[in-house]
PDB file of C-alpha atoms in Angstrom:
ATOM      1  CA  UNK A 116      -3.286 -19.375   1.906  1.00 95.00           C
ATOM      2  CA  UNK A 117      -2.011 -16.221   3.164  1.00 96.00           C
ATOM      3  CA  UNK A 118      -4.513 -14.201   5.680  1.00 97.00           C
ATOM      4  CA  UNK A 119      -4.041 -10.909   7.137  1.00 98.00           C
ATOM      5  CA  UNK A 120      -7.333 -10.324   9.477  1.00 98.00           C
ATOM      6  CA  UNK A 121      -7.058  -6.450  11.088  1.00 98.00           C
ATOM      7  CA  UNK A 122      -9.158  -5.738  14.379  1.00 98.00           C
ATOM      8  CA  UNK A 123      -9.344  -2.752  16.686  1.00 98.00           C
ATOM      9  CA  UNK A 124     -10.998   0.103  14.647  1.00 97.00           C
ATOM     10  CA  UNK A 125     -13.497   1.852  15.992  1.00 98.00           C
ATOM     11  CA  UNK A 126     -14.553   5.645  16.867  1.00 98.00           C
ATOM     12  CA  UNK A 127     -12.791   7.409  18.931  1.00 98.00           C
ATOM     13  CA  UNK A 128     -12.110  11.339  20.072  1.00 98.00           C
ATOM     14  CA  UNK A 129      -9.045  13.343  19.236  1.00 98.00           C
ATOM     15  CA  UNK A 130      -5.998  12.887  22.084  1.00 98.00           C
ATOM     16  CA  UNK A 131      -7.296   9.687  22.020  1.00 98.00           C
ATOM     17  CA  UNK A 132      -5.874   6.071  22.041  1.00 98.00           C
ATOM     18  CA  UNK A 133      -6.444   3.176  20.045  1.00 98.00           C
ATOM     19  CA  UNK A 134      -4.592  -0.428  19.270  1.00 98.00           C
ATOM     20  CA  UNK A 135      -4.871  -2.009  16.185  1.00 98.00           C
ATOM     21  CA  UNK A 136      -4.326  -5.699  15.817  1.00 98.00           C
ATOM     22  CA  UNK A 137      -3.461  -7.678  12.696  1.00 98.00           C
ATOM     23  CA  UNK A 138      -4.004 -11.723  13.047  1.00 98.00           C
ATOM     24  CA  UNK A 139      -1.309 -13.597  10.350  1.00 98.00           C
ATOM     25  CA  UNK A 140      -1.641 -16.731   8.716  1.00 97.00           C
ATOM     26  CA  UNK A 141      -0.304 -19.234   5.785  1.00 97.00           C
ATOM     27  CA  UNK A 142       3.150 -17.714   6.094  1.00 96.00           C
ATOM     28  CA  UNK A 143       5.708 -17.853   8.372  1.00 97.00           C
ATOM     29  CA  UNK A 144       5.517 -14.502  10.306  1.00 97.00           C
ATOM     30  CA  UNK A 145       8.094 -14.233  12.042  1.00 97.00           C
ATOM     31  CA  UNK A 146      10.545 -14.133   8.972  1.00 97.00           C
ATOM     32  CA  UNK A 147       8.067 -11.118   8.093  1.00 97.00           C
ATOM     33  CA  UNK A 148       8.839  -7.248   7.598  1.00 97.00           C
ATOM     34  CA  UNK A 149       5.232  -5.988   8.258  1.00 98.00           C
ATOM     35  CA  UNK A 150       3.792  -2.429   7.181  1.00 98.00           C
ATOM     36  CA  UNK A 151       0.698  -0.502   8.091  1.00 98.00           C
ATOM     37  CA  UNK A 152      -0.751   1.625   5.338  1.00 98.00           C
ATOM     38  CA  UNK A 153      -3.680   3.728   5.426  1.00 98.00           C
ATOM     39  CA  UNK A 154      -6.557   5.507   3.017  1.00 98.00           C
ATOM     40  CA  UNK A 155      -8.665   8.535   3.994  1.00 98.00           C
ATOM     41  CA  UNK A 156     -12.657   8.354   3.505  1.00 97.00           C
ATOM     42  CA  UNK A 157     -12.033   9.336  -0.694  1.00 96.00           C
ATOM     43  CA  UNK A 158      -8.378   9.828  -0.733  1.00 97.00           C
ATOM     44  CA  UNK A 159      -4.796   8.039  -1.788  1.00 98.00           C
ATOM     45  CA  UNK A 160      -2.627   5.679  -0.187  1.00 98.00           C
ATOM     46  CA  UNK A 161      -0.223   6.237   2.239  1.00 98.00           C
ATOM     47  CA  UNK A 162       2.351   4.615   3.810  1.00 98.00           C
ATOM     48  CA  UNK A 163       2.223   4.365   8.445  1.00 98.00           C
ATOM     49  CA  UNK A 164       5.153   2.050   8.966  1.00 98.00           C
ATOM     50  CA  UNK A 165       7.096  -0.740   8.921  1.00 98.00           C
ATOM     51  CA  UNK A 166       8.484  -3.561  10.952  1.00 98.00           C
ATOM     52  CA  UNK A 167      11.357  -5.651  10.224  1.00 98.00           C
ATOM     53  CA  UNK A 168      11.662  -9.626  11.150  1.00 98.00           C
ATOM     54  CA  UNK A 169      13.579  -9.758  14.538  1.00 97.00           C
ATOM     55  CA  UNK A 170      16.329 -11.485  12.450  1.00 97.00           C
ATOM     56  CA  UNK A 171      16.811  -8.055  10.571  1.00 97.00           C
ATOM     57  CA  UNK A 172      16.936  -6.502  13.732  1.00 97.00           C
ATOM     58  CA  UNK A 173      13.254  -6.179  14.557  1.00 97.00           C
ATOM     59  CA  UNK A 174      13.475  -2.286  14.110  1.00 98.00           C
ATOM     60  CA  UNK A 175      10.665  -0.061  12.753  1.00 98.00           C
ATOM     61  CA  UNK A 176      10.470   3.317  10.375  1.00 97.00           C
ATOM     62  CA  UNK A 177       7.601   5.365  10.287  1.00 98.00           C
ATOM     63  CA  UNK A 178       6.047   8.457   8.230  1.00 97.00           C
ATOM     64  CA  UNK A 179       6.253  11.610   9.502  1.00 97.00           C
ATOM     65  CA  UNK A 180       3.103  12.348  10.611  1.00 97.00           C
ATOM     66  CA  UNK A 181       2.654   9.608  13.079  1.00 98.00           C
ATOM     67  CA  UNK A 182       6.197   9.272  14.091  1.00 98.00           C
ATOM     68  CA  UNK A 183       6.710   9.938  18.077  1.00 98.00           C
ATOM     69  CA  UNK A 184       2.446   8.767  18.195  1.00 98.00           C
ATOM     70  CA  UNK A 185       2.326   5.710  16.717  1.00 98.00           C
ATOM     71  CA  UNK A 186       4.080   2.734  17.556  1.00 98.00           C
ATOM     72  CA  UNK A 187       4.168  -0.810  15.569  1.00 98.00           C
ATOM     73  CA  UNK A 188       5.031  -3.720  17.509  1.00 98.00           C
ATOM     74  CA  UNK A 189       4.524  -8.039  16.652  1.00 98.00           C
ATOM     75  CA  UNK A 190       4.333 -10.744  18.729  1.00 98.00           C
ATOM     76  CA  UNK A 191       5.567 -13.536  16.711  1.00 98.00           C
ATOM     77  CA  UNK A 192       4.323 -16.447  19.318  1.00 98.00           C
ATOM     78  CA  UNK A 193       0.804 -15.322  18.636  1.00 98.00           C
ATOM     79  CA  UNK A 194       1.318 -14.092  14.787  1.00 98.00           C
ATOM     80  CA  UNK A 195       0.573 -10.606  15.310  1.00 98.00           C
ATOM     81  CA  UNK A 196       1.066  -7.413  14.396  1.00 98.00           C
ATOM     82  CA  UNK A 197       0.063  -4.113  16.476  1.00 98.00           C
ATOM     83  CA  UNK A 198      -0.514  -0.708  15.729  1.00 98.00           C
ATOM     84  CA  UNK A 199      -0.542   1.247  18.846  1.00 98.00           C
ATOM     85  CA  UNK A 200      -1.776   4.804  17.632  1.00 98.00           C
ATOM     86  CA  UNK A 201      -1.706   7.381  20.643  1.00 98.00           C
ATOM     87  CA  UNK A 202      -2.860  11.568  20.093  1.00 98.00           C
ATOM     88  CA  UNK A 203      -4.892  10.768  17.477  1.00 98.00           C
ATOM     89  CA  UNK A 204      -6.144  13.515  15.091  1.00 98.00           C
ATOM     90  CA  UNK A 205      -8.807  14.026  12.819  1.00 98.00           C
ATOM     91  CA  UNK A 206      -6.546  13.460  10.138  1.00 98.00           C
ATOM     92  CA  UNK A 207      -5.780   9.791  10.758  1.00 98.00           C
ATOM     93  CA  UNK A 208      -9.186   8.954   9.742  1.00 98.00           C
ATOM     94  CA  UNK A 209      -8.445   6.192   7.807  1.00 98.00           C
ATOM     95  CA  UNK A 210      -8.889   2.588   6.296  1.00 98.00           C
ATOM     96  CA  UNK A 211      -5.650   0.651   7.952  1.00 98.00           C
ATOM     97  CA  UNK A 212      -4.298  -2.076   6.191  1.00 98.00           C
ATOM     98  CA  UNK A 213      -2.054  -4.746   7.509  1.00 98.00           C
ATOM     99  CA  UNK A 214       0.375  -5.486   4.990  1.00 98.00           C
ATOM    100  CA  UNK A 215       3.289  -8.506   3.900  1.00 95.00           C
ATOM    101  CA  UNK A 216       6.662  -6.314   3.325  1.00 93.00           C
ATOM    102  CA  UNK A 217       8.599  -7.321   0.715  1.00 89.00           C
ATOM    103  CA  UNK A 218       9.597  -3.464  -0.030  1.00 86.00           C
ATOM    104  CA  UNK A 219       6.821  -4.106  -2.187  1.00 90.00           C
ATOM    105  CA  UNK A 220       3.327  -4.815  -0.758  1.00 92.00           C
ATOM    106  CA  UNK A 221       2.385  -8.532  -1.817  1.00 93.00           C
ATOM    107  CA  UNK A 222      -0.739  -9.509   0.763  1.00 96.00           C
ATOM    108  CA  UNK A 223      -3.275  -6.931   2.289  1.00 97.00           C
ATOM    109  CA  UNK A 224      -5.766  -7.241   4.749  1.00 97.00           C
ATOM    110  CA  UNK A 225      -9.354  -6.210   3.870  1.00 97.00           C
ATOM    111  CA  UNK A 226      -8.595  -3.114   6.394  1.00 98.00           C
ATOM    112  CA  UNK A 227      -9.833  -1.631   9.737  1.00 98.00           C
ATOM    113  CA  UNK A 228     -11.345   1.694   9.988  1.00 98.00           C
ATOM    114  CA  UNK A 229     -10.366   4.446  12.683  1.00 98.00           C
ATOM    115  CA  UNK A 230     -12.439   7.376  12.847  1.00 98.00           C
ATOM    116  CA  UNK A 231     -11.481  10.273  14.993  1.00 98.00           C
ATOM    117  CA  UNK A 232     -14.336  12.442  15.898  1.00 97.00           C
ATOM    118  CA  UNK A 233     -15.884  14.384  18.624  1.00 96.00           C
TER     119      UNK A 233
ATOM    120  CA  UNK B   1      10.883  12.321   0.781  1.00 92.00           C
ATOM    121  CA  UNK B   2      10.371  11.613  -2.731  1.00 97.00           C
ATOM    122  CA  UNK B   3       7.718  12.690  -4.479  1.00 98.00           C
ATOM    123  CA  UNK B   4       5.456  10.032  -7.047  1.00 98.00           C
ATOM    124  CA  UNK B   5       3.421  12.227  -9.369  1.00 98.00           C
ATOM    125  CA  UNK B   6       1.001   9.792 -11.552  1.00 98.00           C
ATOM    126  CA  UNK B   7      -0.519  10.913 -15.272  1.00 98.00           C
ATOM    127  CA  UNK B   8      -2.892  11.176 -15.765  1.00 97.00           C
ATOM    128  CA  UNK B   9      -5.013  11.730 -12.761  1.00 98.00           C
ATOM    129  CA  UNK B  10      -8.383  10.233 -14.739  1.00 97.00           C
ATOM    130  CA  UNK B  11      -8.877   8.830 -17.527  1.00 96.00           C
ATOM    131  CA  UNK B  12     -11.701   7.200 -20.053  1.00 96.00           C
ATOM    132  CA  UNK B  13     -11.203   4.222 -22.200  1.00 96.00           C
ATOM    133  CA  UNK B  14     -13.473   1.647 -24.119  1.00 96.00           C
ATOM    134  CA  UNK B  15     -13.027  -2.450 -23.403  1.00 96.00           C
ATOM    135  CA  UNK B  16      -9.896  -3.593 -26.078  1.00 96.00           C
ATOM    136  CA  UNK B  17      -7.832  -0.451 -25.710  1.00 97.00           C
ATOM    137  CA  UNK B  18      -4.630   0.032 -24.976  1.00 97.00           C
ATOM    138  CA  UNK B  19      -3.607   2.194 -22.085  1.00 97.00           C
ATOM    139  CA  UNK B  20      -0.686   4.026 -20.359  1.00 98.00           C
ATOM    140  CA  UNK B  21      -0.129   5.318 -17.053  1.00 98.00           C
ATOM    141  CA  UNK B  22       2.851   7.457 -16.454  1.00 98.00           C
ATOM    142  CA  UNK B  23       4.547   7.522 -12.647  1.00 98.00           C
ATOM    143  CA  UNK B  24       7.265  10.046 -11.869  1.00 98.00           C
ATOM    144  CA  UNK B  25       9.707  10.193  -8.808  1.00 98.00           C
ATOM    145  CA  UNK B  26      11.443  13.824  -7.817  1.00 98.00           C
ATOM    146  CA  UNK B  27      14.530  11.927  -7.836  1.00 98.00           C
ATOM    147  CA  UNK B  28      16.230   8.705  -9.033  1.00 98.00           C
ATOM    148  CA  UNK B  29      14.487   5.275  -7.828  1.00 98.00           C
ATOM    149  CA  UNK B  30      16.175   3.110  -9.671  1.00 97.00           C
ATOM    150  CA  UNK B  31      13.989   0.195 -10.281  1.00 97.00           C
ATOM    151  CA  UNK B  32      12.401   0.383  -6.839  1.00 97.00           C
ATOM    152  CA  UNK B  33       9.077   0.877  -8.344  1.00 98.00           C
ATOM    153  CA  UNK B  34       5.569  -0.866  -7.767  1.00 98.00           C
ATOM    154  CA  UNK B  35       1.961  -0.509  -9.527  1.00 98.00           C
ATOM    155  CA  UNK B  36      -0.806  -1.476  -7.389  1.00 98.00           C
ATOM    156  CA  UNK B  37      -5.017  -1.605  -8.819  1.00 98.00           C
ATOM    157  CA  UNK B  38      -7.425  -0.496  -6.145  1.00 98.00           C
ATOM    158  CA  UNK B  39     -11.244  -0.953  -6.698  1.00 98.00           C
ATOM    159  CA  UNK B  40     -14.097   0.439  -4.511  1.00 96.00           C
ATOM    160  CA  UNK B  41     -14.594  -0.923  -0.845  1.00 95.00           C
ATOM    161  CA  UNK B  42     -11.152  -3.779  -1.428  1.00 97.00           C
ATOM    162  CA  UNK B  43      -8.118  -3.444  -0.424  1.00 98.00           C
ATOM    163  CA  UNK B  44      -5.054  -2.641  -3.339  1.00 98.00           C
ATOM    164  CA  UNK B  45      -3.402  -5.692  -5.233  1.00 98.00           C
ATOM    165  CA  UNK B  46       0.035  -5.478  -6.509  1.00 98.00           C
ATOM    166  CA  UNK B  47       0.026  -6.038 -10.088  1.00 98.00           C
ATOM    167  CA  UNK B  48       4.175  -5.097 -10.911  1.00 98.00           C
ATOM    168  CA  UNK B  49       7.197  -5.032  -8.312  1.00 98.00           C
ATOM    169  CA  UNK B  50      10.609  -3.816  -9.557  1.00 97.00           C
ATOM    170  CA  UNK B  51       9.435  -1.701 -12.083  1.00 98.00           C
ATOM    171  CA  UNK B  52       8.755  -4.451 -14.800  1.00 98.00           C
ATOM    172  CA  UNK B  53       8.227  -7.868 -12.697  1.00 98.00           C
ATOM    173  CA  UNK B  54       4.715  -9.505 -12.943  1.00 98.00           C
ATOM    174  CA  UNK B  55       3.126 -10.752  -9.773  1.00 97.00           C
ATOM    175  CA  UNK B  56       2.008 -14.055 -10.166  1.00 96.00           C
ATOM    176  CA  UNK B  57      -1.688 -14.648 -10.985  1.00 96.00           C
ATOM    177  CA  UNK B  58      -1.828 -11.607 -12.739  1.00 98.00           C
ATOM    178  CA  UNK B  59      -2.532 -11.227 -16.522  1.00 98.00           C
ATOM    179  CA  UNK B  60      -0.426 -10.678 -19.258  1.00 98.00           C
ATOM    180  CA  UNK B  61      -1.964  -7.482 -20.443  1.00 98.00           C
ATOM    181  CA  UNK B  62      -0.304  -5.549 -17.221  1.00 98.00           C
ATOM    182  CA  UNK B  63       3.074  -4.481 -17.958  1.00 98.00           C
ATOM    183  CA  UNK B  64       5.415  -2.565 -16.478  1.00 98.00           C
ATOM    184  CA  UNK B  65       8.532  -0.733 -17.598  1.00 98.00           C
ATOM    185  CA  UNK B  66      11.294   2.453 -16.795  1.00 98.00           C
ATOM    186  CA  UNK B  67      13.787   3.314 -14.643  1.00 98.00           C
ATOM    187  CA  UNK B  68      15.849   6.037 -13.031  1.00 98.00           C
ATOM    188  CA  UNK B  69      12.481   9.047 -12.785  1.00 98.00           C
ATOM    189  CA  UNK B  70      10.277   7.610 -15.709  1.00 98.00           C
ATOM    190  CA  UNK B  71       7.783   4.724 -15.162  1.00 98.00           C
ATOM    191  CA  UNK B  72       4.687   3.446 -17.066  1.00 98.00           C
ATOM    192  CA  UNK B  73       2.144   0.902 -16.546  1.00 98.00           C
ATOM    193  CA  UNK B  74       0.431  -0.584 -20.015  1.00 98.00           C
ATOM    194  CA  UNK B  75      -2.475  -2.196 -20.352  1.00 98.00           C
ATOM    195  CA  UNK B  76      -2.771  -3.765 -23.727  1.00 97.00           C
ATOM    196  CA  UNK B  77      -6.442  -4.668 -23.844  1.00 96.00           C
ATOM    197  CA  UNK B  78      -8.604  -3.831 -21.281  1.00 97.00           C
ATOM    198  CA  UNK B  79     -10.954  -5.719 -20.063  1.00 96.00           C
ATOM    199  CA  UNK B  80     -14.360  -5.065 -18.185  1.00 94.00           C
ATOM    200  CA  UNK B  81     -12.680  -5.861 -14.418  1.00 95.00           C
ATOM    201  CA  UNK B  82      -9.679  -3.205 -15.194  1.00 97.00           C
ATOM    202  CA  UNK B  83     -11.583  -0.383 -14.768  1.00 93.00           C
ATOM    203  CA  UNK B  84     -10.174   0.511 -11.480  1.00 97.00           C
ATOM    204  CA  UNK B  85      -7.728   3.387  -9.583  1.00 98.00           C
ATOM    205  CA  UNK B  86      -3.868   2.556 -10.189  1.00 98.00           C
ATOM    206  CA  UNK B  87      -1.307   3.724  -7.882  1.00 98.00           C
ATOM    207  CA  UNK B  88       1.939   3.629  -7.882  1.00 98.00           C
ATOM    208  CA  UNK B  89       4.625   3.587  -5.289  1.00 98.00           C
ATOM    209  CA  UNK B  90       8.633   3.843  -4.766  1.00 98.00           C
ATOM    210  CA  UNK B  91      10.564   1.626  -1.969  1.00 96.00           C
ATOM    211  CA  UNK B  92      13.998   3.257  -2.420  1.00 97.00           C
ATOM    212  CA  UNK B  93      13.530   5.211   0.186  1.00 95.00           C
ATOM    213  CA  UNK B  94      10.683   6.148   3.111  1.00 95.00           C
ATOM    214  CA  UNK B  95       7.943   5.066   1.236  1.00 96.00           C
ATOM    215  CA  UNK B  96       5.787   6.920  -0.961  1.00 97.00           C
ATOM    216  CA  UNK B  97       2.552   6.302  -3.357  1.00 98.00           C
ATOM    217  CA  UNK B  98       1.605   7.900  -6.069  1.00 98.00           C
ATOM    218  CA  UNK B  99      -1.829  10.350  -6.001  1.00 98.00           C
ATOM    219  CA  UNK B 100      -3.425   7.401  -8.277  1.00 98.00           C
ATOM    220  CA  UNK B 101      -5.034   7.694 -11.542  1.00 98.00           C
ATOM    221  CA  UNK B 102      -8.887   6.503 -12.233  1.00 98.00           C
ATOM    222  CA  UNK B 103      -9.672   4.348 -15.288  1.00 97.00           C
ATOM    223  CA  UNK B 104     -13.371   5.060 -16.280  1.00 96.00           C
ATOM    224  CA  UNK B 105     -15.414   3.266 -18.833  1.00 89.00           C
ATOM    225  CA  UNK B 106     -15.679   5.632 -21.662  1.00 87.00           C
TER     226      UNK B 106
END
């Protein structure tokens, strides 16, 4: 059974840091592309980034409001995926979701949230 | 980027209806073309992939169909658990969702 378990949300103040973790099982991970998507408090869905198997190349695309802050990174001996998210806003007050890639989005996690907040 | 636009944005229906949802892209998209349901507090499931593919495990009531701009996802007979918020979303390019549309119980 495929299992996408997100960790590392929490509160945290604008210019702040945080990482995001996303533990992977029932699949073989490392033949993954991986995305982050995320959900304001109310709002739609939108797309944070993707990482590509390090057989594709291993390379990453992001949206352009987090591009140059956030950074998504895996470390396929442990099954993981990151989200390092640096200068946070206000605006990324979010649900994250950890996400199977297949250009569409087969398996979600049940989501981490970030709140940025002073 | 290209822009989804969904129709409508809400909508009410009665269990055993039949129901469209429209999904537009600002440009071509080929086929590249998913439908996702959403309910409160869970994360999204995919329901179609490719414009008209079924993911497994999900009924045969949810189809999917268009091409090119155009897109629509049918219900043929809802059902109690489909009252939900639908999204769609296009992966021919940086990836975009639709605003979503909200199926209420009428």
């Amino acid at each position: 059974e495929v299992q996408l378990v997100e960790s590392g949300g929490g509160l945290v103040k604008p210019g702040g840091s945080l990482r995001l973790s996303c533990a992977a099982s029932g699949f073989t991970f490392s033949n993954a592309w991986m995305s982050w998507v995320r959900q304001a408090p109310g709002k739609g869905l939108e797309w944070v980034g993707r990482i590509k198997s390090k057989t594709d190349g291993g390379t990453t695309n992001y949206a352009a409001p987090v591009k140059g802050r956030f950074t998504i990174s895996r470390d396929d001996s442990k099954n993981t995926l990151y989200l390092q998210m640096n200068s946070l806003k206000t605006e990324d007050t979010a649900v994250y979701y950890c996400i199977t890639d297949l250009s569409w989005f087969d398996y979600w996690g049940q989501g981490t949230l970030v709140t940025v907040s002073s | 980027d290209i822009q989804m636009t969904q129709s409508p944005s809400s909508l009410s229906a009665s269990v055993g209806d039949r129901v469209t949802i429209t999904c537009r892209a600002s440009q071509s998209i080929s086929s590249y073309l998913n439908w996702y349901q959403q309910k409160p507090g869970k994360a999204p499931k995919l329901l179609i992939y490719a414009a008209s593919s079924l993911q497994s495990g999900v009924p045969s009531r949810f189809s999917g169909s268009g091409s090119g701009t155009d897109f629509t996802l049918t219900i043929s007979s809802l059902q109690p658990e489909d009252f939900a918020t639908y999204y769609c979303q296009q992966s021919y390019s940086t990836i975009t969702f639709g605003p979503g549309t909200r199926l209420e119980i009428k």
